[in-house]
Amino acid sequence: MQRRSLIGGVVASAIVLRAAPSWPQGDPLPSWNEGPAKQSIVDFVTRTTTVGGRDWVPVPERIATFDNDGTLWTEQPMYVQTVFALDRVKALAARHPEWRTTEPFRSILADDRDQLALLSEKGFLEAVVATHAGITTEEFRKTVLDWLATARHPRFKRPYTDLIYQPMLELLAYLRANQFKTFIVSGGGIEFMRPWTERTYGIPPEQVVGSSGVTKYVMTAPDKPMLMKEAKVDFIDDGPGKPVGINQFIGRRPYLAFGNSDGDQQMLEWTAAGEGLRFMGLVHHTDAVREYAYDRNSPIGHLDKAWDEAVRRKWTVVSMKDDWKVIYPFELR
Amino acid sequence: MQRRSLIGGVVASAIVLRAAPSWPQGDPLPSWNEGPAKQSIVDFVTRTTTVGGRDWVPVPERIATFDNDGTLWTEQPMYVQTVFALDRVKALAARHPEWRTTEPFRSILADDRDQLALLSEKGFLEAVVATHAGITTEEFRKTVLDWLATARHPRFKRPYTDLIYQPMLELLAYLRANQFKTFIVSGGGIEFMRPWTERTYGIPPEQVVGSSGVTKYVMTAPDKPMLMKEAKVDFIDDGPGKPVGINQFIGRRPYLAFGNSDGDQQMLEWTAAGEGLRFMGLVHHTDAVREYAYDRNSPIGHLDKAWDEAVRRKWTVVSMKDDWKVIYPFELR
């Protein structure tokens, strides 16, 4: 009720990503409650973009990086890419009779959650990679888009791309309006994200950094080259891999970084270690009613060491329950 | 003489990269002679940017990729990065007494070119990587910039960053003025190029794709993380690695690609295999007087199969001697 009355005066825009600059009263972050978190963001953007100020950052250096799962969209009760991979195993099972007796495929096909819980992360990752391999990058892209068009979140009964955070969309738009270049830096698969991040977040493929498998250039017919996805992990863009990925793909240190879990700790540390004013933020999942509440004991989005470090170093910790008026864009409609 | 009179009327701009849009008579490529090469470029840009035309390309998809060595700057008589690596061996020799008896270091320190010529490319590459390792990415960046500030090309007696091609600078500016995003996709080291490509070509670090070594995230002191460069090759962005690198770093297929050697063949093939109108170009080094003349038999910038393919498929082959009025920006001053 309180939430509804707070946003009652806001005219919802169909084009959410472009709404911020023309928002009523010039508030670029209308879905954020007034408070220290919102204030720290506005202060940072104002100080880094004030010409002549001591914290001014030249436009080409205005780099902002965002984790995806749990930072820009909902990651519970399973990472979306995990759901995709499980569905791929089922879709491909007829072509792989050997999976009926091979783990983890057997357990996946049998929906044997007890057995799946015992699998090592590495074993599971290899299985995921196997279901993503043996096809061209273009076929994979189509598979992702086809899946997203029909898959629905088990609780919200909506497409996964509906379950993005309205306050973060506003933050992305606010940063871009202030000439920051916005990047995703995610442990998720780079080829799983790129087909839809531009439409969903306004982040183009060339600004998406993620985990990847090996691809191979093959000539399938005269003058018809393809890139084949192989069943081999190339790069894991998580934890200490995030600064490595940022250095490899972007080649500049971010001025702002946002995450939500221990997998983002090193990205925030790397950002903080730069000269001048930097912004480090964590989304804390505190809202079991509107989204999910989890932190130190969650297997997905585990937030423990990064939280302690954020508190110690006075980084911004955003409470979804307290700081966000709205969680999802569809609440505005 | 002819060349001088042709450019006599041109007012040289100190900011070469921004000169094109305001060039006299509105010619965006004033250093290019009229002819099929120039015409093919102008046709491509006009057709892909004409709204309502059948070849129109949406702005976000306007990706152009350029090889660096031999395409944007001079690669003879040695790749610039090779010269840098040899100088690094000499600079670091005092700290590595073992190099006096270990190949290829011994031959490098003794300037034993006969012996160096016998080394495998792999052995040499490993040595190069060794001289680039054991320091942080920031120290390496500084090393590159310090070296470029003092190193001089043996023939032209100028900084290597003076030996960039004026016609290609105009092409980069022309493409950007037409909302193409310009990328480097080079076999050269990504960390060797990024410190200077923005100033030299107007291409920011995040639009530079190249070969890379492994880096590791290490905490050198409390809250002081560094990325250490290790003596291990991570990715070779050459030949079939170029489409792989384009897919990995950019995630979109280029509409225009320019190279100069067989190492660029697969990048051009990958570009050509996209739907709609695409532009594939090769710089042919035909000017021994103003630059160098080499192709099928050159160990550096070997142009053989890619040339045959370009002729067969009617890609644009630029003759430096015939198509370029000016080679280097300093000729305009």
XYZ file of C-alpha atoms in Angstrom:
666
model
C 0.000 0.000 0.000
C 2.656 2.423 1.005
C 4.635 1.513 -2.073
C 1.682 2.099 -4.358
C 0.901 5.512 -2.935
C 4.514 6.546 -3.297
C 4.583 5.798 -6.992
C 1.025 6.888 -7.635
C 2.063 10.184 -9.175
C 4.605 8.705 -11.503
C 3.654 8.367 -15.133
C 4.927 4.991 -16.256
C 6.745 5.072 -19.554
C 6.590 2.246 -22.046
C 10.217 2.894 -22.867
C 11.587 2.507 -19.385
C 15.219 2.864 -20.370
C 14.709 6.304 -21.820
C 12.388 7.582 -19.135
C 14.881 9.005 -16.681
C 16.000 12.239 -18.349
C 12.417 13.498 -18.680
C 11.142 12.232 -15.355
C 8.878 14.591 -13.326
C 10.726 16.984 -11.027
C 13.931 15.981 -12.779
C 14.490 13.084 -10.385
C 16.615 10.612 -12.327
C 15.972 7.824 -9.791
C 12.221 7.995 -9.077
C 11.957 4.362 -7.959
C 14.556 4.900 -5.240
C 13.468 6.055 -1.795
C 15.303 9.065 -0.421
C 18.113 7.869 1.831
C 21.854 7.270 2.057
C 21.985 4.804 -0.858
C 20.243 7.086 -3.352
C 22.156 10.073 -2.007
C 25.510 8.326 -2.448
C 24.704 7.615 -6.095
C 23.583 11.149 -6.884
C 26.607 12.585 -5.057
C 28.985 10.366 -7.011
C 27.477 11.198 -10.404
C 27.312 14.908 -9.608
C 30.899 15.105 -8.365
C 32.439 13.043 -11.182
C 30.648 15.075 -13.870
C 31.074 18.593 -12.474
C 33.531 20.342 -14.775
C 36.218 22.072 -12.767
C 35.478 20.029 -9.666
C 38.270 18.040 -8.068
C 36.495 14.720 -8.703
C 35.677 15.369 -12.362
C 36.301 12.349 -14.597
C 37.007 12.786 -18.331
C 34.175 11.350 -20.425
C 36.178 8.529 -22.062
C 37.110 7.193 -18.629
C 33.528 7.046 -17.349
C 33.182 3.278 -17.134
C 30.492 1.613 -15.007
C 30.286 -2.156 -14.543
C 27.329 -4.196 -13.316
C 27.019 -7.788 -12.312
C 23.893 -9.320 -13.870
C 22.418 -12.187 -11.781
C 20.945 -10.693 -8.615
C 22.139 -7.184 -9.513
C 20.136 -6.414 -12.647
C 17.661 -9.302 -12.615
C 16.311 -11.962 -10.263
C 18.599 -14.953 -9.712
C 16.313 -17.013 -7.441
C 15.341 -19.801 -7.060
C 17.940 -20.799 -9.720
C 20.250 -18.849 -12.003
C 18.279 -18.316 -15.201
C 21.074 -19.864 -17.237
C 20.887 -22.992 -15.065
C 17.180 -23.312 -15.844
C 18.040 -22.839 -19.528
C 20.722 -25.543 -19.345
C 18.387 -28.011 -17.614
C 15.777 -27.372 -20.292
C 18.438 -27.900 -22.970
C 19.322 -31.281 -21.511
C 15.667 -32.290 -21.732
C 15.329 -30.907 -25.259
C 18.444 -32.710 -26.456
C 17.915 -35.988 -24.577
C 16.408 -37.841 -27.525
C 19.640 -37.297 -29.442
C 21.755 -38.502 -26.512
C 20.553 -41.918 -25.306
C 23.794 -42.234 -23.306
C 22.592 -39.431 -20.991
C 20.042 -41.795 -19.391
C 22.939 -43.496 -17.589
C 25.480 -40.655 -17.337
C 25.588 -38.057 -14.564
C 24.573 -35.315 -14.217
C 22.277 -35.897 -17.191
C 20.491 -38.868 -15.613
C 19.582 -36.859 -12.509
C 18.520 -33.859 -14.573
C 16.262 -35.966 -16.792
C 14.822 -37.709 -13.733
C 14.400 -34.394 -11.854
C 16.398 -36.053 -9.057
C 17.165 -32.941 -7.001
C 18.800 -34.845 -4.143
C 21.335 -36.347 -6.500
C 21.862 -33.036 -8.334
C 22.631 -31.312 -5.040
C 25.556 -33.702 -4.544
C 27.198 -32.812 -7.858
C 30.321 -30.697 -7.788
C 30.015 -27.242 -9.286
C 32.692 -28.193 -11.802
C 30.875 -31.359 -12.831
C 27.709 -29.413 -13.293
C 29.477 -26.647 -15.219
C 30.947 -29.194 -17.601
C 27.497 -30.578 -18.219
C 26.163 -27.088 -18.876
C 28.970 -26.439 -21.329
C 28.228 -29.747 -23.061
C 24.630 -28.685 -23.711
C 25.841 -25.370 -25.122
C 28.360 -27.005 -27.487
C 28.374 -28.671 -30.889
C 26.368 -25.888 -32.508
C 27.329 -22.618 -34.158
C 27.253 -19.329 -32.280
C 24.306 -18.269 -34.452
C 22.312 -21.397 -33.673
C 23.030 -20.889 -29.984
C 21.823 -17.305 -30.129
C 18.546 -18.429 -31.695
C 18.168 -21.177 -29.070
C 18.533 -18.599 -26.271
C 15.989 -16.220 -27.787
C 13.491 -19.006 -28.514
C 13.818 -20.275 -24.957
C 13.396 -16.818 -23.379
C 10.267 -16.248 -25.472
C 8.475 -19.196 -23.862
C 10.143 -19.869 -20.474
C 8.353 -18.501 -17.411
C 9.604 -17.845 -13.881
C 8.095 -20.449 -11.506
C 6.883 -17.901 -8.969
C 6.081 -14.801 -11.013
C 4.810 -16.681 -14.093
C 6.457 -14.126 -16.318
C 9.303 -14.128 -18.858
C 12.656 -13.897 -17.102
C 13.415 -10.637 -18.897
C 10.415 -9.095 -17.086
C 12.171 -9.762 -13.769
C 14.686 -6.952 -14.098
C 15.038 -4.263 -11.479
C 13.372 -0.963 -12.296
C 15.666 1.038 -9.944
C 18.721 -0.398 -11.696
C 17.272 0.460 -15.131
C 16.947 4.016 -13.872
C 20.518 3.950 -12.601
C 21.792 2.672 -15.972
C 19.885 5.412 -17.779
C 21.077 8.061 -15.303
C 24.704 7.020 -15.796
C 24.378 6.988 -19.587
C 22.726 10.405 -19.516
C 25.898 11.507 -17.722
C 28.093 9.935 -20.401
C 29.093 6.840 -18.477
C 29.515 3.751 -20.639
C 27.618 0.918 -18.929
C 28.977 -2.652 -19.020
C 27.770 -5.974 -17.702
C 30.508 -8.020 -15.990
C 28.857 -11.301 -15.084
C 29.753 -14.854 -14.180
C 27.007 -15.831 -16.618
C 27.758 -16.961 -20.134
C 28.643 -14.159 -22.523
C 26.732 -15.801 -25.378
C 23.732 -16.431 -23.157
C 23.455 -12.708 -22.299
C 24.347 -10.894 -25.494
C 21.248 -11.825 -27.510
C 18.935 -9.838 -25.219
C 20.921 -7.304 -23.096
C 20.598 -4.500 -25.641
C 16.813 -4.692 -25.786
C 16.431 -5.358 -22.049
C 19.026 -3.051 -20.467
C 20.226 -0.881 -23.344
C 23.636 -2.553 -23.017
C 25.031 -3.590 -26.426
C 26.815 -6.939 -26.929
C 30.245 -5.286 -27.099
C 29.683 -4.020 -23.547
C 28.898 -7.435 -22.100
C 31.722 -9.319 -20.356
C 31.030 -12.847 -19.161
C 32.174 -16.418 -18.887
C 32.830 -18.164 -22.161
C 33.526 -21.452 -23.848
C 36.043 -22.075 -26.601
C 34.824 -21.429 -30.144
C 36.478 -22.647 -33.310
C 36.480 -21.129 -36.784
C 35.428 -23.748 -39.336
C 34.638 -23.524 -43.042
C 31.424 -25.517 -43.423
C 31.108 -24.930 -47.181
C 33.022 -22.810 -49.719
C 33.045 -19.230 -48.405
C 30.735 -20.248 -45.506
C 32.675 -19.949 -42.243
C 31.032 -20.665 -38.907
C 32.120 -20.413 -35.288
C 31.469 -23.735 -33.581
C 30.986 -23.809 -29.818
C 33.154 -26.483 -28.223
C 32.570 -28.312 -24.930
C 35.464 -26.571 -23.235
C 35.432 -23.727 -20.732
C 37.593 -20.797 -21.835
C 37.162 -18.164 -19.120
C 35.262 -17.918 -15.820
C 34.306 -14.309 -15.221
C 33.633 -14.589 -11.503
C 35.381 -13.659 -8.269
C 39.026 -12.801 -9.068
C 38.114 -13.446 -12.720
C 36.089 -10.238 -12.787
C 39.038 -7.819 -12.554
C 40.822 -10.072 -15.065
C 37.822 -9.883 -17.402
C 37.508 -6.117 -16.945
C 41.174 -5.687 -17.820
C 40.931 -8.067 -20.771
C 37.700 -6.812 -22.328
C 37.526 -3.161 -21.289
C 41.117 -2.223 -20.529
C 40.092 0.543 -18.146
C 39.256 0.458 -14.454
C 35.601 1.206 -13.634
C 34.645 4.327 -11.713
C 31.447 2.656 -10.565
C 30.782 -1.024 -9.926
C 27.666 -2.739 -8.639
C 27.274 -6.340 -7.524
C 25.301 -8.378 -5.034
C 27.418 -11.346 -3.940
C 30.861 -12.560 -2.936
C 31.501 -13.225 -6.627
C 31.591 -9.447 -7.052
C 33.976 -8.721 -4.171
C 37.118 -8.525 -6.298
C 35.420 -6.338 -8.911
C 34.539 -3.881 -6.167
C 38.043 -4.052 -4.665
C 39.568 -3.458 -8.094
C 37.292 -0.466 -8.620
C 38.058 0.920 -5.157
C 41.810 0.664 -5.756
C 41.672 3.240 -8.546
C 42.684 6.838 -8.017
C 40.081 9.510 -7.365
C 36.450 9.127 -6.414
C 34.988 5.677 -7.089
C 31.616 4.136 -6.306
C 31.191 0.583 -5.013
C 27.675 -0.763 -4.504
C 26.011 -3.977 -3.384
C 22.383 -4.909 -3.848
C 21.226 -6.631 -0.657
C 18.240 -8.941 -1.175
C 16.082 -8.071 1.844
C 12.589 -8.266 0.414
C 11.016 -11.723 0.716
C 7.598 -10.293 -0.120
C 8.337 -8.509 -3.367
C 11.400 -10.556 -4.417
C 13.598 -12.785 -2.208
C 15.531 -12.355 1.033
C 18.929 -14.044 1.257
C 22.592 -13.343 1.969
C 25.142 -15.262 4.089
C 23.634 -18.729 3.829
C 22.347 -18.716 0.292
C 23.985 -21.055 -2.235
C 22.913 -18.662 -4.989
C 24.040 -15.067 -4.607
C 26.041 -15.868 -1.462
C 26.780 -12.506 0.216
C 29.121 -12.748 3.161
C 32.737 -11.557 2.776
C 31.779 -8.847 0.294
C 29.160 -7.567 2.733
C 31.655 -7.405 5.605
C 34.126 -5.605 3.374
C 31.441 -3.179 2.193
C 30.520 -2.334 5.791
C 34.170 -1.939 6.803
C 35.010 0.271 3.817
C 31.725 2.217 3.805
C 30.651 1.092 0.370
C 26.993 1.542 -0.539
C 24.743 -1.350 0.469
C 21.297 -1.069 -1.072
C 18.436 -2.725 0.807
C 15.853 -3.729 -1.761
C 13.121 -3.573 0.865
C 13.995 -0.137 2.193
C 15.638 1.642 -0.729
C 13.461 0.576 -3.649
C 9.888 1.778 -4.112
C 9.432 -0.552 -7.035
C 11.228 -3.799 -7.860
C 10.045 -4.696 -11.374
C 9.023 -2.490 -14.317
C 5.664 -4.250 -14.623
C 4.665 -2.830 -11.208
C 4.567 0.596 -12.870
C 2.019 -0.399 -15.489
C 56.428 16.386 -56.849
C 53.087 15.308 -58.147
C 52.097 14.260 -54.682
C 53.085 17.603 -53.199
C 51.128 19.584 -55.734
C 48.087 17.420 -55.129
C 48.087 18.152 -51.446
C 49.309 21.709 -51.787
C 45.890 23.182 -51.270
C 45.115 21.202 -48.186
C 45.354 22.967 -44.861
C 46.942 20.484 -42.500
C 45.161 20.192 -39.219
C 46.949 19.565 -35.963
C 44.052 17.391 -34.914
C 44.128 15.039 -37.831
C 41.484 12.700 -36.481
C 38.856 15.387 -36.435
C 39.767 16.945 -39.741
C 37.612 14.913 -42.089
C 34.133 16.284 -41.461
C 35.247 19.859 -42.172
C 37.559 19.083 -45.067
C 37.449 21.445 -48.098
C 34.879 20.489 -50.732
C 33.419 18.035 -48.242
C 35.732 15.245 -49.369
C 36.020 12.935 -46.356
C 39.004 11.096 -47.859
C 41.259 13.874 -49.240
C 44.436 11.776 -49.085
C 42.922 9.127 -51.322
C 43.288 9.399 -55.102
C 40.076 9.087 -57.060
C 39.716 5.514 -58.255
C 37.960 2.214 -57.616
C 39.298 1.801 -54.041
C 38.118 5.204 -52.827
C 34.874 4.826 -54.749
C 34.151 1.451 -53.170
C 34.551 2.938 -49.677
C 32.340 5.945 -50.359
C 29.720 3.713 -52.008
C 29.698 1.365 -49.033
C 29.339 4.130 -46.458
C 26.689 5.939 -48.481
C 24.608 2.819 -49.073
C 24.781 1.502 -45.498
C 23.820 4.869 -44.011
C 21.061 5.925 -46.427
C 17.816 5.717 -44.465
C 15.206 3.841 -46.437
C 17.778 2.301 -48.751
C 17.923 -1.467 -49.083
C 21.475 -1.616 -47.665
C 20.821 0.613 -44.643
C 22.398 -0.718 -41.439
C 20.982 0.232 -38.000
C 23.440 2.391 -36.067
C 24.160 -0.106 -33.249
C 25.236 -2.699 -35.803
C 27.732 -0.413 -37.567
C 30.924 -2.202 -36.546
C 34.192 -1.709 -38.426
C 37.338 -3.699 -37.596
C 40.909 -2.875 -38.560
C 44.079 -4.866 -38.306
C 46.878 -2.704 -36.889
C 50.367 -3.778 -38.082
C 50.636 -2.917 -41.784
C 47.020 -1.704 -41.945
C 47.081 1.341 -39.662
C 50.829 1.741 -39.138
C 54.122 0.587 -40.638
C 55.186 -2.951 -39.731
C 58.561 -3.028 -41.519
C 61.388 -3.846 -41.097
C 60.148 -5.490 -37.849
C 56.830 -5.507 -35.992
C 57.033 -2.597 -33.564
C 56.212 -4.899 -30.678
C 59.135 -7.130 -31.655
C 61.481 -4.149 -31.455
C 59.969 -3.313 -28.076
C 60.493 -6.891 -26.847
C 64.105 -6.950 -28.009
C 64.719 -3.669 -26.208
C 63.056 -5.103 -23.111
C 65.435 -8.068 -23.146
C 68.375 -5.674 -23.234
C 66.892 -3.489 -20.487
C 66.199 -6.468 -18.229
C 69.424 -8.401 -18.936
C 71.246 -7.186 -15.826
C 68.544 -8.786 -13.695
C 68.731 -12.061 -15.650
C 72.328 -13.308 -15.790
C 71.006 -16.692 -16.975
C 69.931 -15.080 -20.250
C 73.577 -14.859 -21.374
C 73.508 -18.620 -21.953
C 69.778 -19.217 -22.700
C 68.192 -18.885 -26.142
C 66.718 -16.767 -27.557
C 68.016 -14.258 -25.029
C 71.679 -14.982 -25.784
C 71.219 -14.263 -29.491
C 69.141 -11.170 -28.806
C 71.753 -9.745 -26.420
C 74.535 -10.574 -28.880
C 72.527 -9.149 -31.829
C 73.105 -12.531 -33.471
C 70.576 -12.206 -36.297
C 71.628 -15.432 -38.042
C 70.841 -17.394 -34.910
C 67.626 -15.457 -34.267
C 66.411 -16.279 -37.767
C 66.603 -19.970 -36.892
C 64.312 -19.665 -33.874
C 60.803 -21.007 -34.141
C 58.030 -18.467 -33.963
C 56.721 -20.208 -30.863
C 60.084 -20.076 -29.122
C 60.378 -16.421 -29.914
C 56.825 -15.705 -28.786
C 57.512 -17.374 -25.450
C 60.549 -15.188 -24.997
C 58.512 -12.097 -25.799
C 55.893 -13.139 -23.264
C 58.620 -13.687 -20.667
C 59.846 -10.110 -21.057
C 56.272 -8.853 -20.675
C 55.619 -10.868 -17.493
C 56.325 -10.593 -13.788
C 55.078 -7.015 -13.591
C 51.670 -5.483 -13.003
C 49.469 -4.336 -15.865
C 50.031 -0.743 -14.742
C 53.814 -1.082 -14.747
C 53.621 -2.634 -18.196
C 51.514 0.240 -19.475
C 54.090 2.736 -18.247
C 56.905 0.705 -19.792
C 55.165 0.815 -23.186
C 54.583 4.570 -23.049
C 58.136 5.296 -21.871
C 59.555 3.177 -24.670
C 57.377 4.769 -27.364
C 58.458 8.226 -26.196
C 62.101 7.525 -26.990
C 62.232 4.720 -29.584
C 62.784 5.778 -33.185
C 62.115 3.954 -36.447
C 65.480 2.961 -38.022
C 64.671 4.391 -41.464
C 62.373 7.331 -40.766
C 64.062 8.380 -37.490
C 60.696 9.199 -36.004
C 58.531 7.837 -33.173
C 56.647 4.754 -34.293
C 53.339 6.472 -33.602
C 54.254 9.006 -36.327
C 54.283 6.159 -38.847
C 50.530 5.787 -39.065
C 48.690 6.036 -42.358
C 46.983 9.348 -43.011
C 44.452 7.825 -45.463
C 43.429 5.279 -42.831
C 43.030 8.021 -40.196
C 40.674 9.737 -42.620
C 38.798 6.476 -43.169
C 38.430 5.946 -39.384
C 37.127 9.507 -38.970
C 34.794 9.128 -41.961
C 33.333 5.920 -40.525
C 32.901 7.444 -37.070
C 31.234 10.518 -38.571
C 28.783 8.007 -40.059
C 28.225 6.379 -36.659
C 30.360 3.321 -37.223
C 32.134 2.082 -34.102
C 35.777 1.484 -35.043
C 37.720 -1.415 -33.527
C 41.266 -2.673 -33.815
C 41.528 -6.456 -34.219
C 45.234 -7.208 -34.225
C 47.631 -10.081 -33.700
C 49.610 -7.603 -31.589
C 49.432 -7.606 -27.806
C 46.294 -6.014 -26.422
C 48.236 -4.417 -23.549
C 50.898 -3.166 -25.916
C 48.333 -1.286 -28.016
C 45.820 0.063 -25.532
C 48.046 2.678 -23.882
C 48.270 4.736 -27.094
C 45.488 3.808 -29.558
C 43.061 6.385 -28.213
C 45.453 9.283 -28.692
C 46.858 7.967 -31.956
C 43.793 6.636 -33.764
C 40.869 7.809 -31.649
C 40.172 4.167 -30.778
C 39.555 3.682 -27.036
C 40.983 0.703 -25.099
C 37.618 -1.037 -24.916
C 37.584 -1.138 -28.732
C 40.970 -2.813 -29.045
C 41.050 -6.594 -29.535
C 44.425 -8.322 -29.555
C 46.566 -11.190 -28.384
C 46.969 -11.512 -24.656
C 48.826 -13.205 -21.858
C 47.318 -14.558 -18.671
C 46.925 -12.072 -15.823
C 46.328 -12.924 -12.194
C 44.528 -10.963 -9.497
C 46.759 -10.655 -6.426
C 46.425 -8.660 -3.205
C 49.846 -7.077 -2.755
C 48.933 -5.251 0.469
C 45.683 -4.746 2.422
C 43.106 -3.325 -0.001
C 45.795 -3.048 -2.725
C 44.975 -5.507 -5.492
C 47.075 -5.746 -8.632
C 46.857 -7.665 -11.878
C 50.137 -9.483 -12.441
C 51.142 -10.417 -15.970
C 52.195 -14.067 -16.182
C 54.541 -15.686 -18.692
C 51.745 -17.605 -20.361
C 49.975 -16.937 -23.645
C 46.205 -16.717 -23.233
C 44.879 -15.917 -26.718
C 46.397 -15.421 -30.165
C 44.270 -12.976 -32.108
C 45.545 -13.873 -35.573
C 44.315 -15.838 -38.582
C 41.323 -17.968 -37.499
C 41.731 -16.357 -34.058
C 40.436 -13.050 -35.453
C 36.818 -14.168 -35.975
C 37.059 -15.892 -32.589
C 38.306 -12.652 -31.010
C 35.646 -10.585 -32.777
C 32.953 -12.919 -31.466
C 34.449 -12.981 -27.975
C 35.136 -9.269 -27.526
C 32.588 -7.563 -29.770
C 29.829 -10.129 -30.147
C 28.699 -8.663 -33.479
C 29.902 -9.322 -37.000
C 31.661 -6.362 -38.653
C 30.145 -4.635 -41.668
C 33.586 -3.419 -42.708
C 36.951 -5.057 -42.160
C 40.393 -3.959 -43.319
C 43.623 -5.921 -43.188
C 46.836 -6.317 -45.122
C 48.056 -9.888 -44.757
C 47.109 -13.563 -44.671
C 46.608 -13.145 -40.919
C 43.535 -11.090 -41.802
C 42.033 -13.544 -44.293
C 39.611 -15.172 -41.854
C 38.476 -11.809 -40.474
C 37.571 -10.747 -44.003
C 35.861 -14.084 -44.717
C 33.885 -13.791 -41.487
C 32.824 -10.279 -42.426
C 31.890 -11.311 -45.971
C 29.719 -14.161 -44.670
C 27.308 -11.735 -42.974
C 24.000 -10.818 -44.520
C 23.576 -7.594 -46.472
C 26.241 -5.307 -47.871
C 29.694 -5.745 -46.326
C 33.075 -4.207 -47.127
C 36.307 -6.193 -47.188
C 39.559 -4.322 -47.797
C 43.266 -5.110 -48.031
C 46.100 -2.603 -47.925
C 48.696 -3.691 -50.490
C 52.189 -2.407 -49.733
C 53.321 -1.302 -53.194
C 55.349 1.804 -52.409
C 59.025 1.119 -51.799
C 59.838 4.819 -52.132
C 57.449 6.284 -49.579
C 57.012 3.175 -47.379
C 57.813 -0.478 -48.268
C 56.859 -2.852 -51.076
C 56.167 -6.458 -50.120
C 53.554 -9.199 -50.374
C 53.882 -12.914 -51.254
C 57.439 -13.480 -50.082
C 57.596 -11.264 -47.028
C 58.012 -12.903 -43.620
C 56.297 -9.865 -42.077
C 52.873 -9.010 -43.452
C 52.840 -12.045 -45.735
C 50.076 -11.412 -48.315
C 49.350 -14.365 -50.546
C 46.192 -16.421 -49.980
C 44.207 -13.430 -48.755
C 45.222 -11.532 -51.897
C 44.093 -14.370 -54.176
C 40.816 -14.573 -52.296
C 40.327 -10.809 -52.491
C 40.827 -10.882 -56.272
C 38.513 -13.853 -56.713
C 35.768 -12.323 -54.557
C 36.235 -8.737 -55.789
C 37.161 -7.320 -52.407
C 38.873 -3.926 -52.379
C 42.646 -4.053 -52.717
C 44.251 -0.679 -51.991
C 47.569 0.033 -53.659
C 49.464 2.394 -51.389
C 51.420 3.710 -54.331
C 48.464 4.381 -56.582
C 45.597 5.027 -54.208
C 47.227 7.160 -51.523
C 48.387 10.735 -52.133
C 49.938 10.858 -48.694
C 51.254 8.038 -46.526
C 52.037 9.667 -43.175
C 50.420 12.622 -41.382
C 53.772 14.436 -41.096
C 53.877 14.797 -44.887
C 50.982 17.247 -44.544
C 52.828 19.625 -42.236
